[in-house]
Short mmCIF file of C-alpha atoms in Angstrom, two decimals:
data_model
loop_
_atom_site.label_atom_id
_atom_site.label_comp_id
_atom_site.label_asym_id
_atom_site.label_seq_id
_atom_site.Cartn_x
_atom_site.Cartn_y
_atom_site.Cartn_z
CA MET A 1 0.00 0.00 0.00
CA ASN A 2 2.49 2.58 -1.13
CA GLN A 3 1.25 6.11 -1.64
CA PRO A 4 3.18 8.89 -3.37
CA LEU A 5 5.33 10.84 -0.98
CA GLN A 6 5.18 14.58 -0.44
CA ARG A 7 8.05 16.50 1.04
CA SER A 8 7.47 19.40 3.37
CA VAL A 9 9.41 22.66 3.07
CA GLY A 10 12.18 21.42 5.33
CA GLY A 11 12.79 18.37 3.16
CA GLU A 12 11.29 15.97 5.66
CA PRO A 13 8.93 13.41 4.16
CA VAL A 14 5.22 13.78 5.01
CA CYS A 15 2.39 11.45 4.13
CA SER A 16 -1.35 11.81 3.98
CA GLN A 17 -3.70 10.94 6.87
CA GLY A 18 -3.32 7.49 8.33
CA LEU A 19 0.08 6.86 6.79
CA ARG A 20 3.61 7.35 7.98
CA PRO A 21 6.90 7.56 6.09
CA LEU A 22 9.40 4.74 6.23
CA CYS A 23 12.89 5.60 5.04
CA SER A 24 15.86 3.39 4.25
CA ALA A 25 19.03 3.74 6.22
CA GLU A 26 21.26 6.29 4.59
CA ARG A 27 24.28 4.07 4.84
CA GLU A 28 22.85 1.22 2.79
CA THR A 29 21.60 3.27 -0.11
CA LEU A 30 24.87 5.19 -0.39
CA GLY A 31 23.84 8.52 1.03
CA VAL A 32 20.42 8.84 -0.53
CA ARG A 33 17.41 8.21 1.65
CA GLU A 34 14.59 6.45 -0.13
CA CYS A 35 11.22 6.85 1.58
CA THR A 36 7.73 5.48 0.99
CA CYS A 37 4.43 5.95 2.84
CA ILE A 38 3.09 2.90 4.60
CA SER A 39 0.00 2.26 6.61
CA ASP A 40 -0.01 3.36 10.22
CA GLU A 41 -1.53 0.10 11.44
CA SER A 42 1.60 -1.90 10.72
CA ASP A 43 3.38 -0.10 13.58
CA GLY A 44 4.04 -3.01 15.83
CA LEU A 45 5.21 -5.35 13.11
CA LEU A 46 7.99 -3.16 11.78
CA GLU A 47 9.64 -1.70 14.86
CA PHE A 48 12.11 -3.80 16.81
CA CYS A 49 12.07 -3.23 20.53
CA ASP A 50 15.75 -3.89 20.70
CA VAL A 51 17.97 -3.07 17.72
CA PRO A 52 20.94 -5.45 17.71
CA LEU A 53 24.24 -3.78 18.59
CA LYS A 54 25.78 -4.49 15.22
CA GLU A 55 23.28 -2.39 13.31
CA LYS A 56 23.20 0.61 15.61
CA LYS A 57 24.64 3.85 14.39
CA LEU A 58 27.53 5.39 16.30
CA LEU A 59 25.45 8.10 17.93
CA GLU A 60 22.95 5.54 19.24
CA VAL A 61 25.57 3.36 20.91
CA LYS A 62 25.85 3.84 24.64
CA LEU A 63 29.26 4.68 26.03
CA GLY A 64 29.63 1.38 27.88
CA GLU A 65 28.91 -0.54 24.69
CA LEU A 66 31.46 1.39 22.67
CA PRO A 67 34.44 -1.01 22.81
CA SER A 68 32.32 -4.00 21.81
CA TRP A 69 30.71 -1.96 19.03
CA ILE A 70 34.12 -1.02 17.65
CA LEU A 71 35.27 -4.63 17.78
CA MET A 72 32.18 -5.79 15.93
CA ARG A 73 32.86 -3.52 12.95
CA ASP A 74 33.92 -5.10 9.70
CA PHE A 75 37.68 -4.65 9.40
CA THR A 76 38.23 -6.86 6.38
CA PRO A 77 39.66 -5.09 3.29
CA SER A 78 36.29 -5.19 1.55
CA GLY A 79 34.68 -3.81 4.70
CA ILE A 80 37.11 -0.93 4.85
CA ALA A 81 36.71 -0.28 1.13
CA GLY A 82 32.94 -0.28 1.65
CA ALA A 83 33.31 2.23 4.46
CA PHE A 84 35.37 4.56 2.26
CA GLN A 85 32.89 4.19 -0.57
CA ARG A 86 29.94 4.98 1.72
CA GLY A 87 31.75 7.98 3.15
CA TYR A 88 32.63 9.28 -0.31
CA TYR A 89 29.08 8.96 -1.60
CA ARG A 90 27.66 10.48 1.54
CA TYR A 91 29.79 13.59 1.04
CA TYR A 92 29.26 13.64 -2.73
CA ASN A 93 25.51 13.35 -2.56
CA LYS A 94 25.21 15.95 0.16
CA TYR A 95 27.44 18.69 -1.22
CA VAL A 96 28.22 18.10 -4.88
CA ASN A 97 25.47 16.07 -6.51
CA VAL A 98 22.78 18.67 -5.81
CA LYS A 99 20.82 20.94 -8.06
CA LYS A 100 22.61 24.13 -7.11
CA GLY A 101 26.02 23.04 -5.93
CA SER A 102 28.36 25.77 -4.80
CA ILE A 103 32.10 26.16 -4.45
CA ALA A 104 31.83 24.97 -0.85
CA GLY A 105 31.71 21.33 -1.92
CA LEU A 106 35.12 21.55 -3.57
CA SER A 107 36.65 23.99 -1.06
CA MET A 108 36.00 21.74 1.89
CA VAL A 109 37.85 18.91 0.18
CA LEU A 110 40.79 21.17 -0.64
CA ALA A 111 40.87 22.57 2.89
CA ALA A 112 40.99 19.04 4.29
CA TYR A 113 43.81 18.23 1.85
CA VAL A 114 45.80 21.28 3.00
CA PHE A 115 45.21 20.34 6.63
CA LEU A 116 46.34 16.74 6.11
CA ASN A 117 49.49 17.90 4.32
CA TYR A 118 50.20 20.29 7.18
CA CYS A 119 49.88 17.44 9.66
CA ARG A 120 52.19 15.34 7.52
CA SER A 121 54.91 17.98 7.35
CA TYR A 122 54.52 19.31 10.90
CA LYS A 123 57.81 17.80 11.97
CA GLU A 124 59.79 19.99 9.57
CA LEU A 125 57.54 23.00 9.97
CA LYS A 126 57.86 23.25 13.73
CA HIS A 127 61.46 24.39 13.30
CA GLU A 128 60.24 27.50 11.50
CA ARG A 129 58.39 29.01 14.41
CA LEU A 130 59.37 32.44 15.71
CA ARG A 131 60.95 31.30 18.94
CA LYS A 132 64.24 32.07 20.60
CA TYR A 133 64.95 28.41 21.33
CA HIS A 134 63.67 25.73 18.96
CA MET B 1 67.53 27.78 5.47
CA ASN B 2 69.21 25.56 2.93
CA GLU B 3 67.65 22.44 4.29
CA ASN B 4 64.23 24.05 4.64
CA LEU B 5 64.13 25.08 1.03
CA PHE B 6 64.20 21.58 -0.38
CA THR B 7 62.30 19.66 2.25
CA SER B 8 59.04 20.25 0.44
CA PHE B 9 60.36 18.25 -2.51
CA ILE B 10 61.13 15.12 -0.53
CA THR B 11 58.83 12.23 -1.42
CA PRO B 12 56.39 11.86 1.47
CA VAL B 13 56.78 8.65 3.38
CA ILE B 14 54.84 7.91 6.54
CA LEU B 15 56.11 5.16 8.85
CA GLY B 16 57.96 3.68 5.90
CA LEU B 17 54.83 3.48 3.75
CA PRO B 18 54.69 5.53 0.58
CA LEU B 19 52.17 8.28 1.16
CA VAL B 20 53.05 9.60 -2.28
CA THR B 21 50.76 6.97 -3.85
CA LEU B 22 47.76 8.52 -2.13
CA ILE B 23 48.84 11.99 -3.15
CA VAL B 24 49.22 10.92 -6.79
CA LEU B 25 45.77 9.28 -6.72
CA PHE B 26 44.08 12.25 -5.01
CA PRO B 27 43.26 14.29 -8.17
CA SER B 28 41.11 11.43 -9.42
CA LEU B 29 38.71 12.16 -6.54
CA LEU B 30 38.12 15.59 -7.97
CA PHE B 31 36.81 14.31 -11.30
CA PRO B 32 33.58 12.44 -10.59
CA THR B 33 31.84 10.58 -13.39
CA SER B 34 28.17 10.81 -14.16
CA ASN B 35 25.98 8.75 -16.45
CA ARG B 36 23.21 11.31 -16.58
CA LEU B 37 22.43 13.60 -19.47
CA VAL B 38 22.03 16.56 -17.14
CA SER B 39 24.35 16.16 -14.17
CA ASN B 40 25.24 18.46 -11.31
CA ARG B 41 27.10 21.74 -11.85
CA PHE B 42 30.49 20.34 -10.98
CA VAL B 43 30.36 17.49 -13.48
CA THR B 44 28.77 19.69 -16.16
CA LEU B 45 31.57 22.21 -15.83
CA GLN B 46 34.20 19.53 -16.16
CA GLN B 47 32.51 17.96 -19.15
CA TRP B 48 32.29 21.33 -20.88
CA MET B 49 35.96 22.04 -20.23
CA LEU B 50 36.98 18.59 -21.41
CA GLN B 51 34.96 18.94 -24.59
CA LEU B 52 36.55 22.31 -25.32
CA VAL B 53 40.08 21.01 -24.83
CA SER B 54 39.57 17.77 -26.72
CA LYS B 55 38.04 19.52 -29.71
CA GLN B 56 40.90 21.97 -29.82
CA MET B 57 43.59 19.35 -29.45
CA MET B 58 42.32 16.40 -31.44
CA SER B 59 41.06 18.26 -34.49
CA ILE B 60 44.46 18.17 -36.23
CA HIS B 61 44.72 14.39 -36.17
CA ASN B 62 43.46 11.82 -38.63
CA SER B 63 41.31 8.91 -37.51
CA LYS B 64 44.32 6.86 -36.48
CA GLY B 65 45.67 9.64 -34.32
CA GLN B 66 42.30 10.29 -32.76
CA THR B 67 42.38 6.88 -31.09
CA TRP B 68 44.82 8.56 -28.70
CA ALA B 69 42.17 11.06 -27.56
CA LEU B 70 41.50 9.33 -24.23
CA MET B 71 45.19 9.09 -23.44
CA LEU B 72 45.93 12.73 -24.24
CA MET B 73 42.90 14.06 -22.40
CA SER B 74 43.68 12.08 -19.25
CA LEU B 75 47.26 13.31 -19.54
CA ILE B 76 46.34 16.97 -19.65
CA LEU B 77 43.79 16.56 -16.86
CA PHE B 78 46.28 14.76 -14.67
CA ILE B 79 49.18 17.16 -15.17
CA GLY B 80 46.91 20.23 -14.91
CA SER B 81 45.19 19.11 -11.73
CA THR B 82 48.43 17.90 -10.11
CA ASN B 83 50.18 21.20 -10.86
CA LEU B 84 47.26 23.26 -9.57
CA LEU B 85 46.95 21.19 -6.40
CA GLY B 86 50.65 21.77 -5.81
CA LEU B 87 49.98 25.47 -5.43
CA LEU B 88 48.02 24.84 -2.24
CA PRO B 89 50.06 25.52 0.91
CA HIS B 90 52.13 22.64 2.27
CA SER B 91 51.17 20.26 -0.49
CA PHE B 92 53.48 17.93 -2.38
CA THR B 93 53.56 18.09 -6.17
CA PRO B 94 54.39 14.79 -7.85
CA THR B 95 55.34 16.52 -11.09
CA THR B 96 58.37 18.09 -9.42
CA GLN B 97 59.97 14.66 -9.42
CA LEU B 98 61.95 13.95 -12.56
CA SER B 99 61.30 10.24 -12.16
CA MET B 100 57.59 10.75 -12.58
CA ASN B 101 57.88 13.04 -15.56
CA LEU B 102 60.28 10.70 -17.31
CA GLY B 103 57.83 7.93 -16.60
CA MET B 104 55.17 9.92 -18.42
CA ALA B 105 57.28 11.29 -21.25
CA ILE B 106 59.30 8.29 -22.39
CA PRO B 107 56.46 5.79 -22.93
CA LEU B 108 54.28 8.33 -24.72
CA TRP B 109 57.07 9.52 -27.01
CA ALA B 110 58.25 5.96 -27.65
CA GLY B 111 54.70 4.89 -28.45
CA ALA B 112 54.32 7.65 -31.01
CA VAL B 113 57.70 7.01 -32.62
CA ILE B 114 57.32 3.23 -32.76
CA THR B 115 53.83 3.61 -34.24
CA GLY B 116 55.37 5.78 -36.92
CA PHE B 117 58.15 3.32 -37.65
CA ARG B 118 55.82 0.38 -37.86
CA ASN B 119 53.14 1.92 -40.04
CA LYS B 120 54.93 4.48 -42.16
CA THR B 121 58.55 3.31 -42.12
CA LYS B 122 59.74 5.29 -45.12
CA ALA B 123 58.12 8.52 -44.00
CA SER B 124 59.50 8.12 -40.46
CA LEU B 125 63.01 7.56 -41.72
CA ALA B 126 62.60 10.48 -44.10
CA HIS B 127 62.14 12.76 -41.09
CA PHE B 128 65.82 12.39 -40.38
CA LEU B 129 66.76 14.41 -43.43
CA PRO B 130 65.01 17.73 -44.03
CA GLN B 131 64.19 18.61 -47.60
CA GLY B 132 66.65 20.54 -49.67
CA THR B 133 69.86 19.96 -47.74
CA PRO B 134 73.09 20.31 -49.69
CA THR B 135 74.73 16.88 -50.27
CA PRO B 136 77.97 17.38 -48.28
CA LEU B 137 75.97 18.22 -45.15
CA ILE B 138 73.85 15.06 -45.22
CA PRO B 139 75.81 12.83 -42.77
CA MET B 140 76.12 15.54 -40.16
CA LEU B 141 72.49 16.49 -40.50
CA VAL B 142 71.32 12.90 -40.04
CA ILE B 143 73.32 12.72 -36.84
CA ILE B 144 71.88 16.00 -35.64
CA GLU B 145 68.34 14.94 -36.45
CA THR B 146 68.84 11.63 -34.62
CA ILE B 147 70.08 13.45 -31.55
CA SER B 148 67.17 15.85 -31.75
CA LEU B 149 64.76 12.92 -31.94
CA PHE B 150 66.18 11.22 -28.87
CA ILE B 151 66.27 14.43 -26.91
CA GLN B 152 62.51 14.89 -27.27
CA PRO B 153 61.43 12.76 -24.26
CA MET B 154 64.21 14.20 -22.09
CA ALA B 155 63.16 17.71 -23.00
CA LEU B 156 59.52 16.93 -22.27
CA ALA B 157 60.30 15.59 -18.81
CA VAL B 158 62.92 18.16 -17.84
CA ARG B 159 60.80 21.07 -19.08
CA LEU B 160 57.91 20.11 -16.83
CA THR B 161 60.10 19.34 -13.81
CA ALA B 162 62.17 22.48 -14.09
CA ASN B 163 59.24 24.83 -14.61
CA ILE B 164 57.21 23.56 -11.68
CA THR B 165 60.17 23.16 -9.33
CA ALA B 166 61.53 26.60 -10.17
CA GLY B 167 58.15 28.17 -9.58
CA HIS B 168 57.74 26.52 -6.18
CA LEU B 169 61.26 27.48 -5.16
CA LEU B 170 60.70 31.09 -6.13
CA ILE B 171 57.50 31.22 -4.10
CA HIS B 172 59.30 29.78 -1.07
CA LEU B 173 62.20 32.22 -1.40
CA ILE B 174 60.16 35.34 -1.98
CA GLY B 175 57.72 34.38 0.76
CA GLY B 176 60.61 33.88 3.15
CA ALA B 177 62.10 37.19 2.08
CA THR B 178 58.80 38.99 2.73
CA LEU B 179 58.61 37.54 6.21
CA ALA B 180 62.20 38.44 6.99
CA LEU B 181 61.81 41.97 5.65
CA MET B 182 58.66 42.62 7.67
CA SER B 183 60.61 43.52 10.79
CA ILE B 184 63.30 45.46 8.93
CA SER B 185 61.43 47.73 6.51
CA THR B 186 57.68 47.51 5.91
CA THR B 187 57.75 49.27 2.53
CA THR B 188 60.19 46.79 1.04
CA ALA B 189 58.13 44.01 2.52
CA LEU B 190 55.05 45.37 0.76
CA ILE B 191 56.87 45.52 -2.54
CA THR B 192 58.08 41.96 -2.06
CA PHE B 193 54.55 40.94 -1.19
CA THR B 194 53.26 42.43 -4.44
CA ILE B 195 55.91 40.47 -6.29
CA LEU B 196 54.73 37.37 -4.46
CA ILE B 197 51.12 37.97 -5.57
CA LEU B 198 52.20 38.44 -9.18
CA LEU B 199 54.34 35.33 -8.96
CA THR B 200 51.44 33.30 -7.64
CA ILE B 201 49.26 34.41 -10.54
CA LEU B 202 52.09 33.43 -12.87
CA GLU B 203 52.35 30.05 -11.20
CA PHE B 204 48.67 29.37 -11.74
CA ALA B 205 49.13 30.14 -15.39
CA VAL B 206 52.31 28.09 -15.62
CA ALA B 207 50.63 25.12 -14.02
CA MET B 208 48.02 25.00 -16.72
CA ILE B 209 50.29 26.01 -19.56
CA GLN B 210 52.82 23.30 -18.78
CA ALA B 211 50.12 20.68 -18.86
CA TYR B 212 48.98 22.01 -22.19
CA VAL B 213 52.46 22.14 -23.63
CA PHE B 214 53.30 18.61 -22.55
CA THR B 215 50.17 17.22 -24.11
CA LEU B 216 50.49 19.35 -27.21
CA LEU B 217 54.00 18.15 -27.89
CA VAL B 218 53.02 14.53 -27.46
CA SER B 219 50.16 15.13 -29.84
CA LEU B 220 52.55 16.73 -32.30
CA TYR B 221 54.89 13.77 -32.16
CA LEU B 222 51.85 11.62 -32.75
CA HIS B 223 50.75 13.70 -35.71
CA ASP B 224 54.13 13.30 -37.30
CA ASN B 225 53.92 9.59 -36.96
CA THR B 226 50.36 8.68 -37.96
#
């Protein structure tokens, strides 16, 4: 029972009376959230009471669970590559792949590049400070 | 001061791992691909620029030479973007390393020359003797033309290296001079700063021009040989 979705001014999905939006997790669909309207009555069937630790996002993990959450992450090469790919598409779809992209999308990348190069060459640069004793 | 001047040209290595690989691969992040007819502004701008450059550069070639279009366009994009990224503060420019430029120049030149020798042997050999030379001069001229042929890849590589390295060095020196003069005489420091601004504008132009020249010369060698 999927109805067409309307978006409010703020970009949040709204549905007509008796329906609620259900959106995919941003991480699985590579930065784009796909939403549909489903019937309100199917509330109880779709919500888990307890989301398993593995699928929680970082901000939902409690502090005590943090070490076990980190250890459960996928550290295989394909997992790491997947993480980089998700991160890239998240940034790309938010700042570059939009209707009216601005220079900010590119400038943030270049600023991060400058910062990383500064960190890399800090060891040589710290000798150039204006100090009496280096 | 002497050691500081050249530390920015040392190949970056972190904990023994070559960081330079990541730096060389970084410009590819700045050229996203899009399958759509109407893409975002960033991709549209790049596609427009690429179309302009490819039309201008590949129009002189015949159909055999135009098979090199992808190679030449990636070459100019790579060298242009690498040179421009090197103008950011603290960054490392791979094209300042002679090894890298030789690695680009020699295979491309050799490919063009060998294509010429395989497909149009007589015409390629005829390049060694310009038309209308007096007979006594022929042996010397063949030697000179051979030397000039073999110097082409060296010149390509050294031209790019020297231009970019010299530009970076000048920026370092004049920037350092401005800082040192600030406490001594502000007027001279302001003049030096103006020179620095002009130099930076020049370096932006040089970055793009060198990419263009490199690719143009390779395309010229190709044109001679197809």
